[in-house]
CSV table of C-alpha atoms in Angstrom, one decimal:
chain,number,residue,atom,x,y,z
A,1,MET,CA,44.7,21.3,-3.5
A,2,ALA,CA,41.5,23.2,-2.5
A,3,GLY,CA,41.3,24.7,-6.0
A,4,CYS,CA,41.6,21.3,-7.6
A,5,PHE,CA,38.9,19.9,-5.4
A,6,TRP,CA,36.5,22.6,-6.3
A,7,LEU,CA,37.4,22.3,-10.0
A,8,VAL,CA,36.7,18.6,-10.0
A,9,THR,CA,33.5,19.1,-8.0
A,10,SER,CA,32.3,21.8,-10.5
A,11,ILE,CA,33.1,19.6,-13.5
A,12,GLY,CA,31.2,16.7,-11.9
A,13,PHE,CA,28.2,18.9,-11.1
A,14,VAL,CA,28.1,20.3,-14.7
A,15,GLY,CA,28.4,16.8,-16.1
A,16,PHE,CA,25.5,15.7,-13.9
A,17,ILE,CA,23.3,18.6,-15.1
A,18,LEU,CA,24.3,18.0,-18.8
A,19,GLY,CA,23.4,14.3,-18.3
A,20,LEU,CA,20.0,15.2,-17.0
A,21,ILE,CA,19.4,17.6,-19.9
A,22,LEU,CA,20.5,15.0,-22.5
A,23,ASN,CA,18.2,12.5,-20.8
A,24,HIS,CA,15.4,14.9,-21.3
A,25,PHE,CA,15.9,16.0,-24.9
A,26,LEU,CA,17.4,12.9,-26.6
A,27,PRO,CA,14.0,11.2,-26.7
A,28,LEU,CA,12.8,14.0,-28.9
A,29,PHE,CA,15.2,12.9,-31.6
A,30,SER,CA,14.8,9.2,-31.2
A,31,ASN,CA,14.4,7.1,-34.3
A,32,LEU,CA,13.2,4.0,-32.4
A,33,GLY,CA,9.7,4.1,-33.8
A,34,PRO,CA,6.3,5.7,-33.4
A,35,LEU,CA,6.2,6.9,-29.8
A,36,PRO,CA,2.9,7.8,-28.1
A,37,LYS,CA,1.8,11.4,-28.5
A,38,GLY,CA,2.6,13.8,-25.7
A,39,SER,CA,4.9,16.5,-24.5
A,40,PHE,CA,8.0,16.5,-22.2
A,41,GLY,CA,7.3,19.8,-20.4
A,42,TRP,CA,10.1,21.7,-18.7
A,43,PRO,CA,13.8,20.5,-18.7
A,44,LEU,CA,14.7,18.2,-15.8
A,45,LEU,CA,11.4,18.4,-14.0
A,46,GLY,CA,9.3,17.7,-17.0
A,47,GLU,CA,5.6,17.6,-16.0
A,48,THR,CA,6.2,16.1,-12.5
A,49,LEU,CA,4.7,18.9,-10.5
A,50,SER,CA,1.5,19.0,-12.6
A,51,PHE,CA,1.2,15.2,-12.4
A,52,LEU,CA,1.5,15.2,-8.6
A,53,LYS,CA,-0.8,18.1,-8.0
A,54,PRO,CA,-3.4,17.0,-5.3
A,55,HIS,CA,-6.9,16.2,-6.4
A,56,PRO,CA,-9.9,14.1,-5.0
A,57,SER,CA,-9.1,10.4,-5.1
A,58,ASN,CA,-12.5,9.7,-6.8
A,59,SER,CA,-11.4,11.8,-9.9
A,60,VAL,CA,-8.5,11.5,-12.3
A,61,GLY,CA,-7.5,15.1,-11.7
A,62,ALA,CA,-6.9,18.0,-14.1
A,63,TYR,CA,-3.6,16.7,-15.4
A,64,LEU,CA,-4.8,13.3,-16.6
A,65,HIS,CA,-8.1,14.7,-17.8
A,66,ASP,CA,-6.3,17.2,-20.0
A,67,HIS,CA,-3.6,14.9,-21.3
A,68,CYS,CA,-6.0,12.0,-22.1
A,69,SER,CA,-8.3,14.5,-24.0
A,70,ARG,CA,-5.3,15.8,-26.0
A,71,TYR,CA,-3.2,12.7,-26.6
A,72,GLY,CA,-5.4,9.7,-25.8
A,73,LYS,CA,-5.2,7.2,-22.9
A,74,VAL,CA,-1.6,6.4,-23.5
A,75,PHE,CA,0.9,9.3,-23.8
A,76,LYS,CA,4.5,10.2,-23.4
A,77,THR,CA,5.8,12.8,-20.9
A,78,HIS,CA,8.8,13.4,-18.6
A,79,LEU,CA,8.3,12.5,-14.9
A,80,PHE,CA,10.6,11.9,-12.0
A,81,PHE,CA,13.7,12.9,-14.1
A,82,SER,CA,13.0,10.3,-16.8
A,83,PRO,CA,11.1,10.0,-20.1
A,84,THR,CA,7.9,8.2,-19.3
A,85,VAL,CA,4.9,6.5,-20.9
A,86,VAL,CA,1.7,7.1,-18.9
A,87,SER,CA,-1.0,4.5,-19.4
A,88,CYS,CA,-4.7,5.1,-18.5
A,89,ASP,CA,-5.6,2.2,-20.8
A,90,GLN,CA,-7.1,-1.0,-19.4
A,91,GLU,CA,-5.4,-3.4,-21.8
A,92,LEU,CA,-1.9,-1.8,-21.5
A,93,ASN,CA,-2.1,-1.6,-17.7
A,94,TYR,CA,-3.0,-5.3,-17.5
A,95,PHE,CA,-0.2,-6.2,-20.0
A,96,ILE,CA,2.3,-4.3,-17.9
A,97,LEU,CA,1.3,-5.9,-14.6
A,98,GLN,CA,1.3,-9.4,-16.1
A,99,ASN,CA,4.8,-9.1,-17.6
A,100,GLU,CA,6.8,-8.2,-14.5
A,101,ASP,CA,10.5,-9.1,-14.9
A,102,LYS,CA,9.8,-10.2,-18.5
A,103,LEU,CA,9.2,-7.0,-20.3
A,104,PHE,CA,8.8,-4.5,-17.4
A,105,GLN,CA,10.4,-4.2,-13.9
A,106,CYS,CA,9.5,-2.4,-10.7
A,107,SER,CA,11.3,1.0,-10.8
A,108,TYR,CA,10.5,3.4,-8.0
A,109,PRO,CA,12.5,6.6,-7.7
A,110,LYS,CA,15.9,6.2,-5.9
A,111,PRO,CA,14.8,8.4,-2.9
A,112,ILE,CA,12.2,5.8,-2.1
A,113,HIS,CA,14.9,3.1,-1.8
A,114,GLY,CA,16.7,5.4,0.6
A,115,ILE,CA,13.8,5.3,3.0
A,116,LEU,CA,12.5,1.8,2.5
A,117,GLY,CA,15.9,0.1,2.2
A,118,GLU,CA,17.3,-2.0,-0.7
A,119,VAL,CA,15.9,-5.3,0.6
A,120,SER,CA,12.3,-4.1,1.0
A,121,MET,CA,9.9,-6.3,-0.9
A,122,LEU,CA,8.3,-3.1,-2.2
A,123,VAL,CA,11.4,-2.1,-4.3
A,124,ALA,CA,13.2,-5.5,-4.7
A,125,VAL,CA,13.2,-7.0,-8.2
A,126,GLY,CA,13.9,-10.3,-9.9
A,127,ASP,CA,14.8,-13.4,-7.9
A,128,THR,CA,15.1,-11.4,-4.7
A,129,HIS,CA,11.5,-10.2,-5.0
A,130,ARG,CA,10.2,-13.7,-5.9
A,131,ARG,CA,11.9,-15.2,-2.8
A,132,LEU,CA,10.6,-12.5,-0.5
A,133,ARG,CA,7.1,-12.7,-1.9
A,134,ASN,CA,7.0,-16.4,-1.5
A,135,VAL,CA,7.9,-16.0,2.2
A,136,ALA,CA,5.2,-13.3,2.5
A,137,LEU,CA,2.5,-15.5,1.0
A,138,SER,CA,3.4,-18.4,3.3
A,139,LEU,CA,3.4,-16.1,6.4
A,140,VAL,CA,0.0,-14.6,5.4
A,141,ALA,CA,-1.5,-18.1,4.9
A,142,THR,CA,-0.1,-19.2,8.3
A,143,ILE,CA,-1.5,-16.2,10.1
A,144,LYS,CA,-4.9,-16.5,8.5
A,145,SER,CA,-5.2,-20.1,9.7
A,146,LYS,CA,-4.8,-19.1,13.4
A,147,PRO,CA,-8.0,-18.3,15.4
A,148,GLU,CA,-6.0,-15.7,17.4
A,149,PHE,CA,-5.7,-13.6,14.3
A,150,LEU,CA,-9.5,-12.9,14.0
A,151,GLY,CA,-10.0,-12.7,17.7
A,152,ASP,CA,-7.3,-10.0,18.1
A,153,ILE,CA,-8.8,-7.9,15.2
A,154,GLU,CA,-12.3,-8.0,16.7
A,155,ARG,CA,-11.2,-7.3,20.3
A,156,ILE,CA,-9.1,-4.2,19.1
A,157,ALA,CA,-12.1,-3.0,17.1
A,158,VAL,CA,-14.4,-3.2,20.1
A,159,GLU,CA,-11.9,-1.4,22.3
A,160,ILE,CA,-11.6,1.5,19.9
A,161,LEU,CA,-15.4,1.8,19.6
A,162,ASP,CA,-15.9,1.6,23.3
A,163,SER,CA,-13.4,4.5,23.8
A,164,TRP,CA,-15.8,6.7,21.8
A,165,LYS,CA,-18.5,6.6,24.5
A,166,GLY,CA,-19.2,10.0,26.1
A,167,ARG,CA,-17.2,11.8,23.4
A,168,GLN,CA,-18.9,14.7,21.6
A,169,GLN,CA,-16.7,14.4,18.5
A,170,VAL,CA,-14.6,11.7,16.9
A,171,MET,CA,-12.0,12.3,14.2
A,172,PHE,CA,-12.4,9.1,12.3
A,173,CYS,CA,-9.2,9.3,10.3
A,174,ALA,CA,-7.2,9.3,13.5
A,175,GLU,CA,-9.3,6.5,15.0
A,176,ALA,CA,-8.9,4.4,11.9
A,177,ARG,CA,-5.1,4.8,12.1
A,178,LYS,CA,-5.1,3.9,15.7
A,179,PHE,CA,-7.1,0.8,15.0
A,180,THR,CA,-4.9,-0.4,12.1
A,181,PHE,CA,-1.7,0.4,13.9
A,182,ASN,CA,-2.8,-1.5,17.0
A,183,VAL,CA,-3.8,-4.5,14.9
A,184,ILE,CA,-0.6,-4.6,12.9
A,185,VAL,CA,1.9,-4.2,15.8
A,186,LYS,CA,-0.1,-6.9,17.7
A,187,GLN,CA,-0.1,-9.3,14.7
A,188,VAL,CA,3.5,-8.6,13.6
A,189,LEU,CA,5.4,-8.0,16.9
A,190,GLY,CA,3.0,-9.3,19.6
A,191,LEU,CA,2.9,-5.8,21.2
A,192,THR,CA,-0.1,-4.2,22.9
A,193,PRO,CA,-0.8,-0.4,22.8
A,194,GLU,CA,0.2,0.0,26.4
A,195,GLU,CA,3.8,-1.2,26.0
A,196,PRO,CA,6.6,1.5,25.8
A,197,GLN,CA,8.0,-0.1,22.6
A,198,THR,CA,4.7,0.4,20.8
A,199,THR,CA,4.7,4.1,21.6
A,200,LYS,CA,8.3,4.4,20.4
A,201,ILE,CA,7.6,2.5,17.2
A,202,LEU,CA,4.5,4.7,16.5
A,203,GLU,CA,6.4,7.9,17.0
A,204,ASP,CA,9.2,6.9,14.6
A,205,PHE,CA,6.7,5.4,12.1
A,206,LEU,CA,4.8,8.7,11.8
A,207,THR,CA,8.1,10.5,11.1
A,208,PHE,CA,8.9,7.7,8.6
A,209,MET,CA,5.5,8.2,6.8
A,210,LYS,CA,5.9,12.0,6.5
A,211,GLY,CA,9.3,11.6,4.9
A,212,LEU,CA,8.1,8.9,2.5
A,213,ILE,CA,5.9,11.4,0.7
A,214,SER,CA,8.1,14.5,1.0
A,215,LEU,CA,10.6,16.3,-1.2
A,216,PRO,CA,13.7,13.9,-1.3
A,217,LEU,CA,16.3,16.2,0.1
A,218,ASN,CA,18.6,14.3,2.5
A,219,VAL,CA,19.6,17.5,4.3
A,220,PRO,CA,19.5,17.6,8.1
A,221,GLY,CA,16.2,18.9,9.4
A,222,THR,CA,14.1,18.0,6.3
A,223,PRO,CA,11.2,15.5,6.6
A,224,TYR,CA,13.2,13.1,4.2
A,225,ALA,CA,16.3,13.2,6.4
A,226,ARG,CA,14.3,12.7,9.6
A,227,ALA,CA,12.5,9.7,7.9
A,228,VAL,CA,15.8,8.0,7.1
A,229,LYS,CA,16.9,8.4,10.7
A,230,ALA,CA,13.4,7.2,11.9
A,231,ARG,CA,13.8,4.0,9.8
A,232,ARG,CA,17.2,3.3,11.4
A,233,ARG,CA,15.6,3.7,14.9
A,234,ILE,CA,12.7,1.4,14.0
A,235,SER,CA,15.2,-1.2,12.7
A,236,SER,CA,17.1,-1.0,15.9
A,237,THR,CA,13.9,-1.5,18.0
A,238,VAL,CA,12.8,-4.4,15.8
A,239,LYS,CA,16.3,-6.0,16.1
A,240,ALA,CA,16.1,-5.7,19.9
A,241,ILE,CA,12.7,-7.4,19.9
A,242,ILE,CA,14.1,-10.2,17.6
A,243,GLU,CA,17.0,-10.8,19.9
A,244,GLU,CA,14.7,-10.9,22.9
A,245,ARG,CA,12.6,-13.5,21.2
A,246,ARG,CA,15.7,-15.6,20.4
A,247,ARG,CA,16.8,-15.5,24.0
A,248,SER,CA,13.3,-16.7,25.0
A,249,ARG,CA,13.6,-19.6,22.5
A,250,ARG,CA,17.0,-20.6,23.9
A,251,SER,CA,15.7,-20.6,27.4
A,252,SER,CA,12.5,-22.6,26.6
A,253,ASP,CA,12.1,-26.2,27.6
A,254,GLY,CA,11.8,-27.4,24.0
A,255,GLY,CA,8.1,-28.2,24.3
A,256,GLY,CA,7.1,-25.7,21.6
A,257,LYS,CA,5.9,-23.1,24.2
A,258,TYR,CA,8.0,-20.0,24.3
A,259,PRO,CA,7.9,-18.3,27.7
A,260,ASN,CA,8.1,-14.8,26.3
A,261,LYS,CA,6.4,-12.5,28.7
A,262,ARG,CA,5.3,-10.1,25.9
A,263,SER,CA,3.8,-12.8,23.8
A,264,THR,CA,1.9,-14.4,26.7
A,265,ARG,CA,0.7,-11.0,27.9
A,266,SER,CA,-0.6,-9.9,24.5
A,267,GLY,CA,-2.4,-13.2,23.9
A,268,THR,CA,-0.4,-14.3,20.9
A,269,ASN,CA,1.3,-17.2,22.8
A,270,GLY,CA,4.2,-17.0,20.4
A,271,HIS,CA,2.1,-17.3,17.3
A,272,ASP,CA,2.5,-13.8,15.9
A,273,PHE,CA,4.1,-12.9,12.6
A,274,LEU,CA,7.6,-12.4,14.0
A,275,GLU,CA,7.6,-15.7,15.8
A,276,ILE,CA,6.9,-17.5,12.5
A,277,LEU,CA,9.4,-15.2,10.6
A,278,LEU,CA,12.2,-16.1,13.0
A,279,GLY,CA,11.9,-19.7,11.8
A,280,VAL,CA,12.5,-18.8,8.1
A,281,GLU,CA,16.1,-19.6,7.5
A,282,SER,CA,16.1,-18.3,3.9
A,283,LEU,CA,16.0,-14.7,5.1
A,284,SER,CA,18.9,-12.6,6.3
A,285,GLU,CA,18.6,-10.5,9.5
A,286,ASP,CA,18.2,-7.3,7.4
A,287,GLU,CA,15.5,-8.9,5.3
A,288,LYS,CA,13.5,-10.0,8.4
A,289,VAL,CA,13.7,-6.4,9.7
A,290,SER,CA,12.6,-5.1,6.3
A,291,PHE,CA,9.7,-7.6,6.3
A,292,VAL,CA,8.5,-6.1,9.6
A,293,LEU,CA,8.7,-2.5,8.2
A,294,ASP,CA,6.9,-3.5,5.0
A,295,SER,CA,4.2,-5.1,7.1
A,296,LEU,CA,3.8,-2.0,9.2
A,297,LEU,CA,3.6,0.2,6.1
A,298,GLY,CA,1.0,-1.9,4.3
A,299,GLY,CA,-1.1,-2.7,7.3
A,300,TYR,CA,-1.1,0.8,8.8
A,301,GLU,CA,-1.4,3.5,6.1
A,302,THR,CA,-3.3,1.9,3.2
A,303,THR,CA,-5.8,0.0,5.4
A,304,SER,CA,-6.6,3.1,7.5
A,305,VAL,CA,-7.1,5.2,4.4
A,306,LEU,CA,-9.5,2.6,2.9
A,307,MET,CA,-11.5,2.6,6.2
A,308,ALA,CA,-11.8,6.4,6.2
A,309,MET,CA,-12.9,6.6,2.6
A,310,LEU,CA,-15.4,3.8,3.0
A,311,ILE,CA,-17.0,5.5,6.0
A,312,HIS,CA,-17.2,8.8,4.1
A,313,PHE,CA,-18.8,7.1,1.1
A,314,VAL,CA,-21.3,5.0,3.1
A,315,GLY,CA,-22.2,8.1,5.1
A,316,GLN,CA,-23.5,9.6,1.8
A,317,SER,CA,-25.4,6.5,0.8
A,318,PRO,CA,-28.3,5.8,3.2
A,319,ALA,CA,-29.3,2.7,1.2
A,320,ALA,CA,-25.9,1.2,1.5
A,321,LEU,CA,-25.8,1.9,5.2
A,322,ALA,CA,-29.2,0.3,5.7
A,323,GLN,CA,-28.2,-2.9,3.9
A,324,LEU,CA,-24.9,-3.1,5.8
A,325,LYS,CA,-26.8,-2.8,9.1
A,326,LEU,CA,-29.2,-5.6,8.0
A,327,GLU,CA,-26.4,-7.9,7.0
A,328,HIS,CA,-24.5,-7.5,10.2
A,329,ARG,CA,-27.5,-7.7,12.5
A,330,THR,CA,-28.4,-11.0,10.8
A,331,ILE,CA,-25.0,-12.4,11.4
A,332,ARG,CA,-25.0,-11.2,15.0
A,333,SER,CA,-28.4,-12.7,15.7
A,334,MET,CA,-26.9,-16.2,15.0
A,335,LYS,CA,-24.0,-15.7,17.5
A,336,GLY,CA,-23.9,-15.9,21.2
A,337,GLU,CA,-23.8,-12.6,23.2
A,338,ASP,CA,-20.0,-12.5,23.6
A,339,GLU,CA,-19.1,-15.0,20.8
A,340,LEU,CA,-16.4,-13.8,18.5
A,341,LEU,CA,-16.6,-13.8,14.7
A,342,ASN,CA,-15.0,-16.5,12.6
A,343,TRP,CA,-14.1,-17.2,9.0
A,344,GLU,CA,-17.6,-18.6,8.3
A,345,ASP,CA,-19.1,-15.3,9.5
A,346,TYR,CA,-16.7,-13.3,7.3
A,347,LYS,CA,-17.7,-15.3,4.3
A,348,LYS,CA,-21.3,-14.4,4.9
A,349,MET,CA,-20.6,-10.7,4.6
A,350,ASP,CA,-21.4,-10.5,0.9
A,351,PHE,CA,-22.7,-6.9,0.8
A,352,THR,CA,-19.8,-5.8,3.0
A,353,GLN,CA,-17.4,-7.2,0.5
A,354,ASN,CA,-19.2,-5.3,-2.3
A,355,VAL,CA,-18.9,-2.1,-0.2
A,356,ILE,CA,-15.2,-2.6,0.4
A,357,THR,CA,-14.6,-3.4,-3.3
A,358,GLU,CA,-16.5,-0.3,-4.4
A,359,ALA,CA,-14.6,1.9,-1.9
A,360,LEU,CA,-11.4,0.6,-3.4
A,361,ARG,CA,-12.6,1.3,-7.0
A,362,TYR,CA,-14.1,4.7,-6.3
A,363,GLY,CA,-11.6,5.9,-3.7
A,364,ASN,CA,-8.3,4.6,-5.2
A,365,VAL,CA,-5.9,4.1,-2.3
A,366,VAL,CA,-3.1,3.4,-4.8
A,367,LYS,CA,-3.3,5.7,-7.8
A,368,PHE,CA,-0.4,4.4,-9.9
A,369,VAL,CA,2.7,2.2,-9.8
A,370,HIS,CA,6.2,2.6,-11.1
A,371,ARG,CA,7.6,0.4,-13.8
A,372,LYS,CA,10.5,0.5,-16.3
A,373,ALA,CA,10.7,-1.1,-19.8
A,374,LEU,CA,13.4,-3.8,-20.0
A,375,LYS,CA,13.5,-3.8,-23.8
A,376,ASP,CA,11.9,-2.0,-26.7
A,377,ILE,CA,8.2,-3.0,-26.6
A,378,LYS,CA,5.7,-2.7,-29.4
A,379,PHE,CA,2.1,-2.3,-28.1
A,380,ARG,CA,-0.6,-1.7,-30.7
A,381,ASP,CA,0.7,1.1,-33.0
A,382,TYR,CA,3.4,2.6,-30.8
A,383,LEU,CA,6.7,1.8,-29.2
A,384,ILE,CA,7.8,1.9,-25.6
A,385,PRO,CA,11.6,2.4,-25.7
A,386,CYS,CA,13.9,0.3,-23.5
A,387,GLY,CA,14.8,2.1,-20.3
A,388,TRP,CA,11.8,4.4,-20.3
A,389,LYS,CA,9.7,4.6,-17.1
A,390,VAL,CA,6.1,3.3,-17.5
A,391,LEU,CA,3.3,4.4,-15.1
A,392,PRO,CA,0.1,2.3,-15.3
A,393,VAL,CA,-2.6,4.6,-13.7
A,394,LEU,CA,-4.9,2.2,-11.9
A,395,SER,CA,-7.4,4.9,-10.8
A,396,ALA,CA,-8.0,6.0,-14.4
A,397,VAL,CA,-9.2,2.6,-15.3
A,398,HIS,CA,-11.4,2.4,-12.2
A,399,LEU,CA,-13.0,5.7,-13.0
A,400,ASP,CA,-13.4,5.1,-16.8
A,401,PRO,CA,-17.1,5.5,-17.7
A,402,SER,CA,-16.6,3.3,-20.8
A,403,LEU,CA,-15.7,0.4,-18.4
A,404,HIS,CA,-17.9,1.1,-15.4
A,405,SER,CA,-21.5,2.3,-15.6
A,406,ASP,CA,-22.0,5.5,-13.5
A,407,ALA,CA,-18.3,5.3,-12.8
A,408,LEU,CA,-18.3,8.6,-10.8
A,409,GLN,CA,-20.9,7.3,-8.4
A,410,PHE,CA,-20.5,5.1,-5.3
A,411,HIS,CA,-22.6,2.1,-6.2
A,412,PRO,CA,-21.7,-1.1,-4.3
A,413,TRP,CA,-24.5,-3.1,-6.0
A,414,ARG,CA,-22.5,-3.1,-9.3
A,415,TRP,CA,-20.4,-5.9,-7.8
A,416,GLU,CA,-23.4,-8.3,-7.5
A,417,THR,CA,-23.0,-8.9,-11.2
A,418,GLN,CA,-19.5,-7.6,-12.0
A,419,ASP,CA,-16.4,-9.8,-11.6
A,420,GLN,CA,-14.1,-8.5,-8.8
A,421,THR,CA,-11.0,-10.2,-10.4
A,422,CYS,CA,-11.3,-8.6,-13.9
A,423,LYS,CA,-8.8,-6.5,-15.8
A,424,LYS,CA,-10.7,-3.3,-15.1
A,425,PHE,CA,-10.3,-3.7,-11.3
A,426,THR,CA,-6.7,-3.8,-9.9
A,427,PRO,CA,-6.7,-2.0,-6.5
A,428,PHE,CA,-3.9,-4.2,-5.2
A,429,GLY,CA,-1.8,-4.2,-8.3
A,430,GLY,CA,-1.5,-7.4,-10.4
A,431,GLY,CA,0.7,-10.2,-11.5
A,432,SER,CA,3.6,-11.2,-9.3
A,433,ARG,CA,3.5,-8.0,-7.4
A,434,CYS,CA,-0.1,-8.2,-6.3
A,435,CYS,CA,-0.4,-7.2,-2.6
A,436,PRO,CA,0.0,-10.5,-0.5
A,437,GLY,CA,-1.9,-9.0,2.4
A,438,SER,CA,-5.0,-7.8,0.6
A,439,GLU,CA,-7.3,-10.3,2.2
A,440,LEU,CA,-6.1,-9.5,5.7
A,441,ALA,CA,-6.9,-5.8,5.1
A,442,LYS,CA,-10.5,-6.7,4.0
A,443,VAL,CA,-11.0,-8.8,7.1
A,444,GLU,CA,-9.9,-5.8,9.3
A,445,VAL,CA,-12.3,-3.4,7.6
A,446,ALA,CA,-15.2,-6.0,7.6
A,447,PHE,CA,-14.9,-6.7,11.4
A,448,PHE,CA,-14.6,-3.1,12.3
A,449,LEU,CA,-17.8,-2.3,10.2
A,450,HIS,CA,-19.6,-5.2,11.9
A,451,HIS,CA,-19.5,-3.4,15.2
A,452,LEU,CA,-19.6,0.2,14.0
A,453,VAL,CA,-22.9,0.0,12.1
A,454,GLN,CA,-24.6,-1.7,15.0
A,455,LYS,CA,-23.3,0.7,17.7
A,456,PHE,CA,-23.4,4.1,16.0
A,457,ARG,CA,-25.6,6.0,13.7
């Protein structure tokens, strides 16, 4: 019996390897049509390691520079165990993003699904994604309309900055992460930094983030395996918080006020993201938990990276810093001493918006996205075969000197005359998968900058 088991296992393994090899080499002999130029690299791995080689975010890196020089802005290769078309072309990128679920579909590598979960809005496709996204847009609109939202952001920003007093050195990346995490757990779960559940979620979330960008080996002790376990623990913590909220609802007097001690203590008064989410009957329990995880991921990591890059760029541009200070001093001069900022104040931050936009273009928080062709697609003079992965590289368009003058310079003033919603600027993706929380991230950064540039050199 043992011999038969090993024979079957060996045959299965060999079949798996042969399948990967055929998947790599068959495109070489395809008669589907004129494929883009390019090379497939090594068997199985293709050119994945070269493609993922670290480089400054305000450059396209050696790999893309070399391949675009040799093959043009659209080329074929083999990445993430699949034949792939890589696009650094503005028109093709826009075409891909605008044809979600028609010609192309979100297609992240399977290991990402293992960490995020199959019902995550980040990896869901088709009707499931549309349903989840509609809920997300509704929740974001509801949160934005509540005055507590802006007040919480500003108070947390001031608390972080006040904690710097008397310190000889501040590691800004760490402080930016602390700020964005405190904001997101407050807005989503109604938790304050002092509560034990906040510390528990943060510890597990840091483990989760390390595994998300690690080698996908689900072997005990690896970052990936630890991340999968951390996600389960976060899910359990969130489910416990949900159940506690439900008990509060059941014990309420029906007057619309929920006597949840945590909500009252944190100042949300039952109006945080989770409280609204609990009333959405179209979502399953797992989808609600996944919504919370997606919100933590989007509100913590990407926003803190944007803040860190922005401060780095502004620190190298005295003119931009001077104009930022002038704008925020002007806004503050029209407010009372302890009066909080509001939406009208945010809308007056024109140059701040230009600085944030330029940091997104120049710094590229999200470099590329994963898509898959749903059918044979003819674009210009070449064919994208059905089933092939397609990677629109957003950063390549943002740093293209033929599209942006002085593209490799941080120049916020370009956005005084340049449209921020054009094809050549897609920092939050595009089409039906455009980030629903993009405006919330900008508000966080703007309010933090408001106090930072007035309190510190």
